Amino acid sequence: MEIQIRISGNEAPSMIQLHPSAAGTYRWLAENLHQVIEGDDGEEVLAELRKLIERVDFIPAEGLGKFDLRVHGSLSVLLGQRSARRQKAPRRLAAGL
């Protein structure tokens, strides 16, 4: 009963609005990452990726050599708030592949 009271007292999280092209850019980067890194701008792309990704977790899956990835990063970069990366409690993103 105490848990229900605590849950009912919590407000719904506020919505986060991404830049309209954020999803498309992220998708393109994920699909073309190998070619981009090996190209002339590889170091520049890696620097941008480092701004997005804070941690990657490898989660064992059923079957030999199979795993899932969970990528953790800062939403502030996708939202265009590069200076927000230095804040004490930046908004975070976790996505599974």
C-alpha atoms as one frame of an Amber mdcrd trajectory, in Angstrom:
protein
   0.000   0.000   0.000   2.822   2.396   0.845   4.356   1.846  -2.602   1.075
   2.707  -4.322   0.834   5.913  -2.321   4.380   6.878  -3.297   3.785   6.072
  -6.967   0.478   7.933  -7.112   2.161  11.033  -5.681   4.757  11.187  -8.453
   4.110  13.441 -11.386   4.402  12.136 -14.924   7.797  12.935 -16.463   7.874
  15.952 -18.738   8.180  15.353 -22.468  11.528  15.910 -24.143  11.412  17.311
 -27.639  14.277  16.337 -29.941  15.432  18.385 -32.883  13.392  17.265 -35.934
  16.463  15.859 -37.688  18.002  14.153 -34.615  16.481  10.727 -35.277  17.414
  10.786 -38.966  20.969  11.877 -38.218  21.360   9.205 -35.556  19.942   6.540
 -37.904  22.242   7.598 -40.766  25.263   7.576 -38.478  24.398   4.122 -37.146
  23.905   2.726 -40.671  27.058   4.295 -42.125  29.354   4.315 -39.111  31.933
   1.930 -40.561  32.418   3.900 -43.797  32.414   7.249 -42.013  35.073   6.253
 -39.484  37.377   4.904 -42.195  36.923   8.022 -44.349  38.871  11.275 -44.275
  36.677  12.720 -41.528  36.964   9.684 -39.240  38.580  11.468 -36.309  36.040
  14.285 -36.466  33.167  11.786 -36.471  34.654   9.907 -33.525  34.907  13.159
 -31.586  31.214  13.845 -32.219  30.301  10.294 -31.188  32.203  10.682 -27.939
  29.967  13.654 -27.141  26.880  11.454 -27.557  27.934   8.158 -25.987  28.902
   7.864 -22.349  28.788   4.090 -21.947  27.967   0.940 -23.938  26.792  -2.153
 -22.064  27.152  -5.579 -23.679  24.316  -7.801 -22.446  24.704 -11.558 -23.053
  21.933 -13.013 -25.201  20.921 -16.588 -25.834  23.334 -18.301 -28.215  27.090
 -18.448 -28.623  28.630 -15.045 -29.295  25.291 -13.225 -29.264  24.660 -10.118
 -27.233  22.529  -7.006 -27.067  23.935  -3.518 -26.750  22.583  -0.802 -24.505
  23.988   2.609 -25.366  23.900   5.353 -22.717  24.467   8.961 -23.635  23.509
  12.550 -23.113  20.306  13.903 -24.621  21.668  17.422 -24.301  23.820  16.892
 -27.398  20.855  15.688 -29.461  18.870  18.643 -28.157  21.589  21.034 -29.308
  22.667  22.027 -25.803  26.363  21.210 -25.963  27.184  23.208 -22.834  24.569
  21.202 -20.898  26.946  18.227 -20.974  28.809  19.823 -18.076  25.735  20.183
 -15.844  25.481  18.170 -12.638  22.452  16.134 -13.765  22.155  16.065 -17.574
  19.254  14.232 -19.143  20.288  10.783 -20.250  19.419   8.507 -23.133  19.490
   4.723 -23.136  18.801   2.823 -26.328  19.010  -0.842 -27.150  20.275  -2.241
 -30.427
